[in-house]
Coordinates of C-alpha atoms in Angstrom, one line a residue:
X1 CA 0.0 0.0 0.0
X2 CA 1.3 3.5 -0.9
X3 CA 1.8 5.9 2.0
X4 CA 2.4 9.6 2.1
X5 CA 6.2 9.0 2.4
X6 CA 6.0 7.3 -1.1
X7 CA 4.8 10.6 -2.7
X8 CA 7.6 12.9 -3.8
X9 CA 7.3 16.6 -3.1
X10 CA 7.6 19.7 -5.1
X11 CA 11.1 20.3 -6.2
X12 CA 11.8 16.6 -6.9
X13 CA 13.3 16.3 -10.4
X14 CA 10.9 13.5 -11.5
X15 CA 8.0 15.9 -11.2
X16 CA 9.5 18.0 -14.0
X17 CA 10.3 15.2 -16.4
X18 CA 8.2 14.1 -19.4
X19 CA 7.3 10.5 -18.4
X20 CA 7.9 7.6 -20.7
X21 CA 5.2 5.7 -22.6
X22 CA 4.2 2.3 -21.1
X23 CA 4.7 -0.6 -23.5
X24 CA 1.5 -2.5 -24.3
X25 CA 0.6 -5.0 -23.2
X26 CA 1.6 -3.7 -19.8
X27 CA 4.1 -5.7 -17.6
X28 CA 3.0 -7.2 -14.3
X29 CA 5.2 -4.6 -12.6
X30 CA 3.5 -1.7 -14.4
X31 CA 0.0 -3.1 -13.7
X32 CA 1.0 -3.3 -10.0
X33 CA 2.2 0.3 -9.9
X34 CA -1.0 1.5 -11.6
X35 CA -3.2 -0.5 -9.3
X36 CA -1.3 1.0 -6.3
X37 CA -2.0 4.5 -7.6
X38 CA -5.7 3.8 -7.7
X39 CA -5.7 2.1 -4.4
X40 CA -4.1 5.2 -2.8
X41 CA -6.7 7.6 -4.0
X42 CA -9.6 5.3 -3.0
X43 CA -8.0 4.7 0.5
X44 CA -7.2 8.3 1.0
X45 CA -10.9 9.2 0.6
X46 CA -11.9 6.6 3.3
X47 CA -11.7 8.7 6.5
X48 CA -11.0 5.6 8.7
X49 CA -8.1 4.3 6.5
X50 CA -6.8 7.8 5.9
X51 CA -6.6 8.6 9.6
X52 CA -5.1 5.2 10.5
X53 CA -2.3 5.6 7.9
X54 CA -1.9 9.4 7.8
X55 CA -3.0 9.7 4.2
X56 CA -3.8 13.1 2.7
X57 CA -7.0 12.8 0.7
X58 CA -6.7 13.1 -3.0
X59 CA -8.8 12.5 -6.1
X60 CA -6.0 11.8 -8.5
X61 CA -2.4 10.5 -8.5
X62 CA 0.2 10.1 -11.3
X63 CA 3.2 7.8 -11.4
X64 CA 5.8 10.6 -11.4
X65 CA 4.4 11.6 -8.0
X66 CA 5.8 8.3 -6.6
X67 CA 9.1 8.8 -8.5
X68 CA 8.1 6.5 -11.4
X69 CA 8.6 8.4 -14.7
X70 CA 6.0 6.5 -16.7
X71 CA 2.7 7.6 -18.2
X72 CA 0.2 6.3 -15.7
X73 CA -2.5 8.0 -13.8
X74 CA -5.4 7.1 -11.4
X75 CA -8.5 9.1 -10.7
X76 CA -11.3 8.4 -8.2
X77 CA -14.0 11.1 -7.8
X78 CA -17.7 11.8 -8.2
X79 CA -19.0 14.6 -10.3
X80 CA -21.7 17.1 -9.3
X81 CA -24.4 14.5 -10.2
X82 CA -22.9 11.9 -8.0
X83 CA -21.5 9.8 -10.9
X84 CA -18.3 7.9 -10.0
X85 CA -15.2 8.3 -12.2
X86 CA -12.8 5.7 -11.0
X87 CA -10.0 5.0 -13.6
X88 CA -6.5 3.7 -13.7
X89 CA -5.0 4.5 -17.1
X90 CA -1.8 3.8 -19.0
X91 CA -0.6 6.4 -21.6
X92 CA -3.6 8.7 -21.2
X93 CA -3.8 11.6 -23.6
X94 CA -6.2 14.4 -24.4
X95 CA -7.3 13.8 -27.9
X96 CA -9.7 16.8 -28.1
X97 CA -10.8 19.7 -26.0
X98 CA -13.2 22.6 -25.9
X99 CA -12.1 26.2 -26.5
X100 CA -14.2 27.1 -23.5
X101 CA -12.3 27.2 -20.2
X102 CA -13.3 26.3 -16.7
X103 CA -11.6 26.5 -13.3
X104 CA -12.1 25.4 -9.7
X105 CA -13.4 28.3 -7.6
X106 CA -11.4 27.0 -4.6
X107 CA -8.2 26.5 -6.6
X108 CA -6.4 23.3 -7.1
X109 CA -4.2 21.3 -4.7
X110 CA -1.8 18.5 -5.1
X111 CA -0.5 15.6 -3.0
X112 CA 3.1 16.6 -4.1
X113 CA 2.6 20.2 -2.9
X114 CA 2.4 20.6 0.9
X115 CA 1.6 24.3 1.1
X116 CA -1.6 25.8 -0.4
X117 CA -0.9 27.8 -3.6
X118 CA -3.8 30.1 -4.3
X119 CA -5.1 31.2 -7.6
X120 CA -7.3 30.2 -10.5
X121 CA -6.0 27.4 -12.7
X122 CA -7.5 27.7 -16.2
X123 CA -8.4 24.4 -17.8
X124 CA -10.4 23.2 -20.8
X125 CA -14.1 23.0 -19.8
X126 CA -14.5 19.7 -21.8
X127 CA -11.9 17.1 -22.8
X128 CA -11.9 13.7 -24.5
X129 CA -9.2 11.4 -23.0
X130 CA -7.9 8.2 -24.5
X131 CA -5.8 5.7 -22.6
X132 CA -5.6 2.0 -21.6
X133 CA -6.9 0.3 -18.6
X134 CA -5.1 -2.3 -16.3
X135 CA -5.8 -5.0 -18.8
X136 CA -4.5 -3.0 -21.8
X137 CA -8.0 -2.3 -23.2
X138 CA -8.5 1.1 -24.8
X139 CA -10.7 3.5 -22.9
X140 CA -12.1 6.7 -24.3
X141 CA -13.8 9.2 -21.9
X142 CA -15.7 12.5 -22.6
X143 CA -15.3 14.6 -19.5
X144 CA -16.5 18.0 -18.2
X145 CA -16.6 19.7 -14.8
X146 CA -14.5 18.3 -11.9
X147 CA -13.6 15.1 -13.8
X148 CA -12.2 17.1 -16.7
X149 CA -10.1 19.3 -14.4
X150 CA -8.8 16.3 -12.5
X151 CA -7.7 14.4 -15.6
X152 CA -6.0 17.5 -17.0
X153 CA -4.2 17.9 -13.7
X154 CA -2.9 14.3 -13.7
X155 CA -2.0 14.3 -17.4
X156 CA 0.0 17.5 -16.7
X157 CA 2.0 15.5 -14.2
X158 CA 3.1 13.0 -16.8
X159 CA 4.2 15.9 -18.9
X160 CA 6.3 17.5 -16.2
X161 CA 3.8 20.3 -15.6
X162 CA 2.6 21.4 -12.1
X163 CA -0.9 23.0 -11.6
X164 CA 0.6 26.3 -10.4
X165 CA 2.4 26.7 -13.7
X166 CA -1.0 27.8 -15.1
X167 CA -1.8 30.4 -12.5
X168 CA -1.5 34.1 -13.5
X169 CA 1.7 35.2 -11.6
X170 CA 0.7 38.9 -11.6
X171 CA -2.9 38.4 -10.6
X172 CA -3.7 34.9 -9.3
X173 CA -7.4 35.6 -8.9
X174 CA -7.9 37.5 -12.1
X175 CA -11.3 36.3 -13.5
X176 CA -10.8 33.9 -16.5
X177 CA -13.0 35.5 -19.2
X178 CA -16.0 33.4 -20.3
X179 CA -14.9 30.4 -18.1
X180 CA -17.2 28.1 -16.3
X181 CA -16.6 28.3 -12.5
X182 CA -16.7 24.8 -10.9
X183 CA -17.7 24.7 -7.2
X184 CA -16.3 21.9 -5.2

């Protein structure tokens, strides 16, 4: 089981690297790493398990965050309608996106960033993501709202990008014109 001490923190060089593609079909080792990422986000949202093991709650985790520079992400969250998005993906990529933007009103956080970094993070309002599940089957997802933001955040990780790279440095809370505001 992954613990907080397995998660590398801001400043670690792996977080700034473009991660390598995972060969398909995935090896047993790669499958185990990906399964561990999903297990962490699920466990971290269970208050009893999180308290027992000192896990910070998260809705997504990428392999570079555990010092594995491979293109793997896990996401576990519910949207505003209560629909569950629980995915562990190899080689996820955004294959299309809206011009329209959105952002989380509360800002974004990250398990690899200990201190809060305030500001609006502009994201695409809608994205289509393609990747491969634990068994190597192709998965294609059309996402909007919080799931779209979360997937973009995690895909940024495998490209060496941190969420705060998108924040307007001069005016972190400058309204993003025409963007959809996502409450969380």
